[in-house]
Amino acid sequence: TSMKSREELMTVVKDALAETLNTDAGKITEETRLVNDLGAESIDFLDIVSELEKEVDYEVDFKALIASS
């Protein structure tokens, strides 16, 4: 797969957030806060990551992510 531009990645992220959180993608900006502005809960983050993994054909290593926090 080819590398996506910044604009293409933002569209993918906005669409994934809108789908997962049942909101309008047009209301999402780079400054939008997932919890405070969109009402995301911890379980939503798993759905968001899963959706993004499918869209960009990349698998997040949760063990490494948890270990680094």
C-alpha positions as semicolon CSV with decimal commas, in nm:
position;residue;x (nm);y (nm);z (nm)
1;T;0,000;0,000;0,000
2;S;0,116;0,352;-0,070
3;M;0,182;0,612;0,197
4;K;-0,120;0,833;0,262
5;S;-0,092;1,210;0,269
6;R;-0,164;1,405;0,587
7;E;-0,503;1,506;0,449
8;E;-0,592;1,146;0,360
9;L;-0,492;1,028;0,708
10;M;-0,702;1,301;0,871
11;T;-1,001;1,189;0,664
12;V;-0,946;0,828;0,772
13;V;-0,916;0,932;1,138
14;K;-1,222;1,159;1,123
15;D;-1,430;0,890;0,955
16;A;-1,322;0,626;1,209
17;L;-1,403;0,858;1,500
18;A;-1,737;0,958;1,351
19;E;-1,833;0,595;1,288
20;T;-1,726;0,474;1,632
21;L;-1,864;0,766;1,831
22;N;-2,178;0,829;1,623
23;T;-2,095;1,189;1,539
24;D;-2,050;1,405;1,230
25;A;-1,699;1,383;1,083
26;G;-1,729;1,749;0,983
27;K;-1,729;1,849;1,349
28;I;-1,395;1,679;1,417
29;T;-1,075;1,883;1,393
30;E;-0,715;1,821;1,494
31;E;-0,792;2,006;1,817
32;T;-1,097;1,795;1,904
33;R;-1,056;1,612;2,235
34;L;-1,189;1,258;2,229
35;V;-1,322;1,246;2,585
36;N;-1,414;1,609;2,653
37;D;-1,555;1,700;2,310
38;L;-1,679;1,368;2,172
39;G;-1,767;1,183;2,491
40;A;-1,540;0,886;2,418
41;E;-1,510;0,621;2,688
42;S;-1,227;0,376;2,742
43;I;-1,399;0,096;2,549
44;D;-1,436;0,332;2,252
45;F;-1,059;0,355;2,218
46;L;-1,037;-0,016;2,134
47;D;-1,301;0,028;1,864
48;I;-1,126;0,336;1,727
49;V;-0,789;0,159;1,708
50;S;-0,950;-0,145;1,545
51;E;-1,119;0,074;1,283
52;L;-0,795;0,261;1,211
53;E;-0,599;-0,064;1,181
54;K;-0,838;-0,181;0,910
55;E;-0,830;0,149;0,723
56;V;-0,452;0,193;0,712
57;D;-0,359;-0,176;0,705
58;Y;-0,146;-0,156;1,019
59;E;-0,163;-0,353;1,342
60;V;-0,106;-0,177;1,673
61;D;0,113;-0,368;1,919
62;F;-0,094;-0,328;2,236
63;K;0,167;-0,502;2,455
64;A;0,430;-0,248;2,353
65;L;0,181;0,035;2,392
66;I;0,091;-0,070;2,746
67;A;0,453;-0,134;2,839
68;S;0,550;0,219;2,734
69;S;0,285;0,388;2,946
